[in-house]
Short mmCIF file of C-alpha atoms in Angstrom, two decimals:
data_model
loop_
_atom_site.label_atom_id
_atom_site.label_comp_id
_atom_site.label_asym_id
_atom_site.label_seq_id
_atom_site.Cartn_x
_atom_site.Cartn_y
_atom_site.Cartn_z
CA MET A 138 134.08 134.58 54.11
CA THR A 139 131.99 132.20 51.89
CA SER A 140 127.81 131.78 52.23
CA HIS A 141 128.53 128.47 52.67
CA ASP A 142 131.01 128.82 56.02
CA CYS A 143 128.66 131.66 57.05
CA GLY A 144 125.93 129.17 57.08
CA GLN A 145 127.59 127.12 58.93
CA CYS A 146 128.73 129.37 61.49
CA ARG A 147 124.90 130.31 61.68
CA GLU A 148 123.84 126.54 62.59
CA LEU A 149 126.51 126.36 64.88
CA TRP A 150 125.60 129.12 66.74
CA ALA A 151 122.38 127.47 66.90
CA THR A 152 123.08 125.04 68.45
CA PHE A 153 125.20 126.33 70.96
CA THR A 154 122.08 127.95 71.46
CA ARG A 155 119.82 125.03 71.99
CA LEU A 156 122.41 124.03 74.08
CA HIS A 157 122.78 126.24 76.28
CA ASN A 158 118.79 127.03 77.34
CA ILE A 159 118.70 123.30 77.53
CA HIS A 160 121.59 123.15 80.66
CA TYR A 161 119.64 127.02 81.56
CA THR A 162 115.86 125.01 81.81
CA LEU A 163 117.71 122.33 84.17
CA PHE A 164 119.75 123.67 86.05
CA GLY A 165 117.71 127.40 85.90
CA PHE A 166 121.92 128.87 85.47
CA SER A 167 123.75 130.24 82.90
CA PRO A 168 127.11 127.97 82.43
CA VAL A 169 128.45 131.24 81.58
CA ARG A 170 127.83 133.97 84.37
CA PRO A 171 126.15 136.82 83.12
CA GLY A 172 127.32 139.73 83.27
CA ARG A 173 130.62 138.67 82.96
CA THR A 174 132.31 139.06 80.09
CA ARG A 175 136.13 137.03 78.43
CA GLY A 176 138.41 138.82 76.07
CA GLY A 177 136.12 141.93 75.54
CA VAL A 178 133.37 139.30 74.24
CA ARG A 179 130.71 139.69 76.52
CA ILE A 180 129.08 135.31 76.19
CA LEU A 181 126.11 135.05 76.42
CA ARG A 182 122.90 137.35 78.07
CA ARG A 183 119.07 135.91 78.03
CA VAL A 184 116.94 138.23 76.52
CA GLY A 185 113.35 137.29 77.28
CA SER A 186 113.15 133.63 75.90
CA GLU A 187 116.07 134.53 73.80
CA THR A 188 120.10 134.21 74.56
CA VAL A 189 122.25 135.82 72.77
CA MET A 190 126.27 137.14 72.30
CA THR A 191 127.12 140.94 72.42
CA VAL A 192 131.25 141.52 71.48
CA SER A 193 131.87 144.93 73.87
CA ALA A 194 134.53 146.96 72.63
CA VAL A 195 134.97 148.10 76.01
CA ALA A 196 134.49 145.24 78.10
CA ASN A 197 137.76 145.56 80.17
CA SER A 198 138.30 148.55 79.45
CA PRO A 199 138.73 151.07 82.98
CA VAL A 200 135.52 153.80 82.10
CA ASP A 201 136.46 157.30 81.18
CA HIS A 202 134.63 160.48 83.43
CA GLY A 203 135.86 162.93 81.24
CA ALA A 204 135.23 161.70 78.05
CA ILE A 205 131.50 160.11 79.97
CA ARG A 206 131.25 164.05 80.64
CA ARG A 207 131.80 165.07 77.79
CA ARG A 208 129.07 163.59 76.47
CA ILE A 209 126.97 164.80 78.46
CA ASP A 210 127.87 168.62 78.43
CA ALA A 211 127.57 168.41 74.20
CA ALA A 212 124.32 166.51 74.80
CA LEU A 213 122.75 168.70 77.69
CA HIS A 214 123.76 171.98 75.50
CA GLU A 215 122.79 170.63 72.07
CA PHE A 216 119.35 170.65 74.03
CA LEU A 217 119.51 173.78 75.49
CA ASP A 218 120.79 175.12 72.05
CA ARG A 219 116.73 173.86 70.78
CA LYS A 220 115.16 175.04 73.95
CA ALA A 221 116.51 179.07 73.57
CA GLU A 222 116.49 178.95 69.46
CA SER A 223 112.63 178.40 70.09
CA ALA A 224 112.13 180.54 72.91
CA ALA A 225 113.68 182.63 70.04
CA ALA A 226 111.16 182.05 67.45
CA CYS A 227 108.21 182.75 69.89
CA ARG A 228 109.63 185.61 71.75
CA LEU A 229 110.19 184.47 74.63
CA PRO A 230 112.08 185.55 77.69
CA ALA A 231 116.16 184.41 76.61
CA ASP A 232 117.36 184.74 79.62
CA VAL A 233 115.21 181.68 81.04
CA VAL A 234 117.16 179.77 79.67
CA GLY A 235 120.07 181.50 79.67
CA ALA A 236 119.71 181.09 83.70
CA VAL A 237 119.34 177.42 83.40
CA ARG A 238 122.74 176.93 81.50
CA SER A 239 124.55 178.89 83.53
CA PHE A 240 123.99 176.94 86.30
CA LEU A 241 123.98 174.10 84.88
CA PHE A 242 127.26 174.47 83.78
CA ALA A 243 128.55 176.56 86.99
CA GLY A 244 130.90 173.21 88.35
CA GLY A 245 130.21 170.40 89.40
CA ASN A 246 131.56 166.94 88.45
CA ARG A 247 127.83 165.10 87.10
CA ILE A 248 128.50 162.93 89.25
CA ARG A 249 124.87 161.41 89.29
CA SER A 250 124.54 161.32 85.15
CA LEU A 251 128.45 159.05 85.78
CA PHE A 252 125.85 156.74 88.55
CA CYS A 253 123.51 156.50 85.68
CA VAL A 254 125.64 155.22 82.56
CA LEU A 255 127.38 153.09 85.25
CA GLY A 256 123.84 151.44 86.11
CA TRP A 257 124.25 151.05 82.14
CA TYR A 258 126.75 148.90 81.71
CA ALA A 259 126.25 147.14 85.29
CA GLY A 260 123.08 145.72 84.09
CA GLY A 261 124.92 144.63 80.53
CA GLY A 262 124.79 147.47 78.45
CA ILE A 263 127.05 147.77 75.49
CA ASP A 264 129.40 150.70 74.42
CA LEU A 265 127.13 153.94 75.26
CA PRO A 266 125.19 154.86 72.92
CA ASP A 267 123.94 157.88 71.87
CA GLU A 268 120.30 157.37 73.63
CA VAL A 269 121.77 156.33 77.13
CA VAL A 270 123.83 159.43 76.74
CA ARG A 271 120.90 161.65 76.71
CA THR A 272 118.42 159.65 79.01
CA ALA A 273 121.84 160.62 81.74
CA ALA A 274 122.00 164.12 81.02
CA ALA A 275 118.44 164.25 81.32
CA VAL A 276 119.42 162.86 85.26
CA GLU A 277 121.46 165.59 85.13
CA LEU A 278 119.32 168.48 84.52
CA PHE A 279 116.69 167.24 86.68
CA HIS A 280 119.58 166.93 89.76
CA SER A 281 120.03 171.13 88.59
CA ALA A 282 116.81 171.88 88.39
CA THR A 283 116.66 170.41 92.28
CA LEU A 284 119.22 171.87 93.17
CA ILE A 285 117.25 175.69 92.26
CA HIS A 286 114.86 174.32 94.80
CA ASP A 287 116.75 173.27 97.45
CA ASP A 288 119.20 176.78 97.32
CA LEU A 289 116.36 178.09 98.10
CA LEU A 290 114.34 176.12 100.42
CA ASP A 291 117.90 176.52 102.38
CA ASP A 292 118.13 179.95 102.21
CA ARG A 293 121.62 179.41 100.86
CA ASP A 294 123.14 182.77 99.41
CA SER A 295 126.13 180.68 97.30
CA ARG A 296 126.66 177.33 96.25
CA ASP A 297 130.20 176.32 95.70
CA GLY A 298 131.47 179.28 95.61
CA ARG A 299 128.72 181.24 93.72
CA PRO A 300 126.14 182.63 94.11
CA THR A 301 122.86 180.95 94.01
CA VAL A 302 119.96 181.49 91.82
CA HIS A 303 117.39 183.44 93.38
CA ARG A 304 120.55 185.07 94.64
CA ILE A 305 121.24 185.97 91.40
CA ALA A 306 118.21 186.87 90.63
CA ALA A 307 117.38 189.14 93.31
CA ASP A 308 120.32 191.03 92.89
CA ARG A 309 120.34 192.11 89.45
CA SER A 310 116.37 192.69 90.53
CA ARG A 311 117.90 196.08 92.47
CA ARG A 312 117.81 197.82 90.26
CA VAL A 313 114.32 198.87 89.52
CA ARG A 314 112.51 196.63 92.56
CA ASN A 315 113.42 197.83 96.38
CA GLY A 316 115.00 195.87 99.00
CA ARG A 317 111.53 192.52 100.47
CA ALA A 318 110.24 193.23 96.25
CA ALA A 319 113.75 192.17 94.76
CA GLU A 320 113.80 189.40 97.39
CA ARG A 321 110.51 187.69 96.53
CA PHE A 322 111.62 188.01 92.61
CA GLY A 323 114.60 186.07 93.21
CA ALA A 324 112.64 183.25 95.15
CA ARG A 325 109.89 183.10 92.98
CA SER A 326 112.21 183.25 89.75
CA ALA A 327 113.83 180.36 92.00
CA VAL A 328 110.67 178.39 91.48
CA ILE A 329 109.83 179.11 88.09
CA LEU A 330 113.12 178.02 87.14
CA GLY A 331 113.59 174.97 88.95
CA ASP A 332 109.90 174.20 87.28
CA CYS A 333 111.31 174.89 83.94
CA GLY A 334 114.55 172.33 84.61
CA LEU A 335 112.65 169.43 85.88
CA GLY A 336 109.79 169.85 82.60
CA TRP A 337 113.03 169.78 80.17
CA ALA A 338 114.31 166.63 82.33
CA GLN A 339 111.04 165.20 81.28
CA GLU A 340 110.70 166.11 77.67
CA LEU A 341 115.00 165.22 77.08
CA ILE A 342 113.76 161.79 78.16
CA HIS A 343 110.78 162.06 75.65
CA GLY A 344 113.30 163.06 72.77
CA ALA A 345 116.25 160.85 73.70
CA GLY A 346 114.94 157.52 71.06
CA LEU A 347 114.00 155.14 74.06
CA SER A 348 111.63 152.38 72.48
CA PRO A 349 108.46 152.35 75.01
CA ALA A 350 109.28 149.73 76.86
CA ARG A 351 112.83 151.61 78.28
CA SER A 352 110.86 154.48 78.29
CA ALA A 353 107.88 153.32 80.92
CA ALA A 354 110.92 151.73 83.09
CA VAL A 355 113.33 154.68 83.15
CA SER A 356 109.83 156.72 84.13
CA ALA A 357 108.88 154.56 86.36
CA VAL A 358 112.41 155.01 88.94
CA LEU A 359 112.29 158.58 87.63
CA ASP A 360 108.91 158.92 89.54
CA THR A 361 110.64 157.05 92.12
CA LEU A 362 112.68 159.28 92.17
CA ARG A 363 110.83 162.86 92.06
CA THR A 364 108.83 161.74 95.09
CA GLU A 365 111.67 160.57 96.91
CA VAL A 366 113.69 163.83 96.64
CA ASN A 367 110.48 165.81 98.19
CA TYR A 368 109.68 163.23 101.08
CA GLY A 369 113.11 164.16 102.01
CA ARG A 370 112.58 166.89 101.56
CA TYR A 371 109.62 167.64 104.04
CA LEU A 372 111.36 165.41 106.73
CA GLU A 373 114.11 167.25 106.51
CA LEU A 374 111.68 170.34 107.17
CA VAL A 375 109.30 169.72 110.05
CA THR A 376 112.39 167.77 112.44
CA SER A 377 114.14 170.66 111.65
CA GLY A 378 114.78 172.94 115.11
CA ARG A 379 113.26 170.21 117.04
CA PRO A 380 116.83 167.77 117.74
CA THR A 381 115.55 164.38 119.27
CA PRO A 382 117.56 161.79 119.53
CA ASP A 383 114.81 159.57 116.96
CA LEU A 384 118.11 157.89 114.64
CA ASP A 385 115.94 155.96 112.79
CA GLN A 386 114.17 159.22 111.61
CA ALA A 387 117.24 160.54 110.90
CA TRP A 388 119.11 158.00 108.46
CA GLU A 389 115.78 158.16 106.89
CA ILE A 390 116.32 161.87 106.08
CA VAL A 391 119.90 160.32 104.50
CA ARG A 392 117.92 157.99 103.30
CA TYR A 393 116.32 160.04 101.18
CA ARG A 394 117.75 163.40 101.14
CA THR A 395 121.44 162.06 100.22
CA VAL A 396 121.74 158.02 99.13
CA ALA A 397 118.53 158.00 97.06
CA CYS A 398 118.36 161.53 94.95
CA MET A 399 122.51 160.84 94.66
CA VAL A 400 123.57 157.73 93.83
CA GLU A 401 120.89 154.50 93.80
CA ARG A 402 118.36 155.65 91.48
CA PRO A 403 121.04 157.12 89.16
CA LEU A 404 122.36 153.73 89.27
CA HIS A 405 118.63 152.46 88.61
CA VAL A 406 117.59 154.35 85.51
CA GLY A 407 120.87 153.11 83.43
CA ALA A 408 120.13 149.88 85.28
CA ALA A 409 116.54 149.78 83.52
CA LEU A 410 117.77 151.20 80.23
CA ALA A 411 120.05 147.84 80.04
CA ALA A 412 116.61 145.91 81.49
CA ALA A 413 119.81 144.92 84.04
CA ASP A 414 117.14 141.51 86.15
CA PRO A 415 117.00 141.60 90.06
CA ASP A 416 120.00 140.37 90.88
CA VAL A 417 121.98 143.55 89.98
CA LEU A 418 119.56 145.93 90.78
CA ARG A 419 120.31 144.37 94.85
CA SER A 420 123.65 144.43 93.70
CA LEU A 421 123.84 148.06 92.85
CA THR A 422 121.66 149.35 96.11
CA ALA A 423 124.19 147.26 98.04
CA TYR A 424 126.53 149.89 96.58
CA ALA A 425 124.58 152.25 96.57
CA ARG A 426 122.47 152.63 100.17
CA PRO A 427 126.72 152.61 102.08
CA VAL A 428 128.23 155.40 99.60
CA GLY A 429 125.43 158.12 100.13
CA GLU A 430 124.63 157.22 104.26
CA VAL A 431 129.05 158.07 104.51
CA ALA A 432 128.79 160.53 101.67
CA ARG A 433 126.29 163.04 104.36
CA LEU A 434 128.20 161.36 107.97
CA GLN A 435 131.61 162.64 106.46
CA ASP A 436 128.90 166.49 105.87
CA GLU A 437 127.78 165.42 108.69
CA LEU A 438 131.35 166.02 110.81
CA ARG A 439 132.46 168.56 108.27
CA SER A 440 130.01 170.85 109.69
CA VAL A 441 130.61 170.93 112.85
CA PHE A 442 134.16 170.63 113.00
CA GLN A 443 135.79 171.84 110.11
CA ASP A 444 135.57 176.37 110.21
CA GLY A 445 134.18 177.58 107.64
CA GLU A 446 130.82 177.22 105.39
CA SER A 447 133.15 176.56 102.29
CA VAL A 448 134.49 172.73 104.48
CA GLY A 449 130.74 171.81 105.15
CA ARG A 450 127.60 171.81 103.73
CA PHE A 451 126.31 174.04 105.73
CA GLY A 452 128.83 175.71 108.17
CA LEU A 453 127.29 176.07 111.57
CA ARG A 454 123.57 175.54 109.25
CA ASP A 455 122.82 172.66 111.20
CA LEU A 456 123.03 173.33 114.54
CA ARG A 457 121.46 177.05 114.27
CA GLU A 458 118.91 175.36 112.28
CA GLY A 459 118.53 172.02 114.44
CA ARG A 460 118.59 170.03 111.18
CA HIS A 461 118.22 166.03 112.36
CA THR A 462 120.96 164.44 111.69
CA VAL A 463 122.55 161.55 112.90
CA LEU A 464 125.01 162.65 114.67
CA LEU A 465 123.31 165.36 116.92
CA ALA A 466 120.90 162.08 117.22
CA LEU A 467 123.46 160.00 118.09
CA ALA A 468 124.63 162.92 120.83
CA LEU A 469 120.74 163.62 122.07
CA ARG A 470 121.01 159.70 122.84
CA HIS A 471 123.93 159.60 124.28
CA ALA A 472 124.34 162.81 126.82
CA THR A 473 123.80 163.20 129.98
CA PRO A 474 120.75 164.94 130.65
CA GLU A 475 122.79 168.31 131.93
CA ARG A 476 124.62 167.65 128.86
CA ARG A 477 121.20 166.98 126.37
CA ASP A 478 119.48 170.71 128.10
CA ASP A 479 123.01 172.25 126.79
CA LEU A 480 122.76 171.03 123.42
CA THR A 481 118.91 171.69 123.21
CA GLY A 482 119.55 175.25 124.31
CA PHE A 483 122.52 175.72 121.51
CA VAL A 484 121.25 173.28 118.29
CA GLY A 485 117.96 175.89 116.68
CA ASN A 486 119.27 178.86 118.01
CA THR A 487 119.74 181.08 115.28
CA ARG A 488 121.87 182.95 116.52
CA LEU A 489 124.87 180.72 117.73
CA ASP A 490 127.83 182.64 117.58
CA GLU A 491 131.23 180.68 117.72
CA SER A 492 131.67 180.23 121.47
CA GLY A 493 127.67 178.31 122.04
CA ALA A 494 129.47 176.23 119.11
CA ALA A 495 132.98 176.00 120.10
CA ILE A 496 129.90 173.84 123.96
CA CYS A 497 127.93 171.59 121.13
CA ARG A 498 131.83 170.49 119.83
CA ASP A 499 132.38 169.55 122.79
CA ILE A 500 129.39 167.38 123.91
CA LEU A 501 129.05 166.23 120.35
CA SER A 502 133.29 165.28 120.51
CA VAL A 503 132.08 163.06 123.19
CA THR A 504 128.57 161.66 122.72
CA ALA A 505 128.67 161.35 118.67
CA ARG A 506 131.84 161.65 116.68
CA PHE A 507 133.32 158.01 117.58
CA GLU A 508 130.42 156.84 116.40
CA VAL A 509 129.96 158.08 113.19
CA GLU A 510 133.23 157.93 112.35
CA ARG A 511 132.76 154.11 113.22
CA MET A 512 129.69 153.84 111.30
CA ILE A 513 131.55 155.50 108.12
CA ARG A 514 134.67 153.02 108.16
CA HIS A 515 132.03 150.56 108.54
CA ARG A 516 130.00 151.12 105.83
CA ARG A 517 133.35 151.45 104.17
CA ASN A 518 133.62 147.76 104.71
CA GLN A 519 130.03 147.37 102.93
CA ILE A 520 130.90 149.25 99.79
CA GLU A 521 134.00 146.43 99.51
CA SER A 522 131.48 143.43 100.37
CA ALA A 523 128.74 145.07 97.77
CA LEU A 524 131.15 145.10 94.96
CA ASP A 525 133.13 141.55 95.64
CA ASP A 526 130.03 139.87 95.36
CA THR A 527 127.99 140.90 92.56
CA ARG A 528 127.36 139.85 89.10
CA ILE A 529 128.87 142.49 87.50
CA PRO A 530 131.21 143.30 84.85
CA ASP A 531 134.19 144.01 85.90
CA PHE A 532 135.32 146.59 84.44
CA ALA A 533 131.64 148.16 85.43
CA VAL A 534 133.10 147.21 89.30
CA ALA A 535 136.14 148.93 88.87
CA GLY A 536 134.57 152.00 87.65
CA LEU A 537 131.55 152.43 90.75
CA ARG A 538 134.46 151.91 92.93
CA ASN A 539 135.89 154.78 90.62
CA ALA A 540 132.71 156.86 91.93
CA ALA A 541 132.66 155.94 94.78
CA ASP A 542 136.29 157.33 95.40
CA LEU A 543 135.02 160.61 93.67
CA ILE A 544 132.39 161.39 96.00
CA ILE A 545 133.83 160.04 99.62
CA GLY A 546 137.76 159.77 98.76
#
């Protein structure tokens, strides 16, 4: 193309942009829906006072979860390799990085980092730059660090069939320590290792190569996430062992312990990277809340009505520890006084056996199970409604739908 032709193109594009701005000023919206694509071309996007045209090779392509996961894993390995080299240079214990790496790569579907990437696409992000991958990797590292602490708080011996971090540390410590001392060592090690992971997640964000504006936007979302995680933990702690029919409080726990940390905030981190407009954020929240709620409600049902701790999140521990679940709150609301007394007598009893659990199941089945199943169906419809009524690009909507399937089937 000649230089004259290039000048003509620039002039035509400038004229088109001015006309678009006039339309936007008069009518308050773009003649082309922002965020939608045509033939792989994102027609218009407004950034501040400017209107820009962008082209995306991925706009009409499906989101490849496997490819995203491989890039996330590579970013995590690269970061931890640097931490290991730094530790060796300073003669620090090598097993700290090793323990975090082992836990991080012990399993899991990388769903939170996937949601971060989907938030980026939903907000109008193009392709998958390295800085977005590194930010998503930081979200994954943050999540793993919180799980190390959660397993300690929940006194779990295993996760997904593997020993938890504090259990591994305690067992290894028995070579040189007695029983109680080894247990204390394991617990303290988990606190320290989890703290390392949280700090390293922030370090990974700082080194992601984000602009100051993007870094500030992402940090604001992560600040909110940290607060929500800890409030959720505290709510779960103070309500355990004393079951009540307080349904609002049960939903608060679901909101902070599952919805925010698993779905909503990772999506918002990605959207912040893309400078998504408020309508997109609202659409992501409208999708995230029912997805997280369904995941939690399914878990509550599995933990009570299916045998084996590996099936549900806690097995019978929801009942033994008296966890304040939606299922239990509904049962206490709807049970007869006699059945309510039976339920409160069993729930929270750490020695609850299978015969007592069977009585609890009978009461919960009659008073709450079907209502929880109805709630799940209703929220599945909400997910579809949220995805049908949105400005999010079609390929990102498909990715969000597939991500929901990964979690809730």
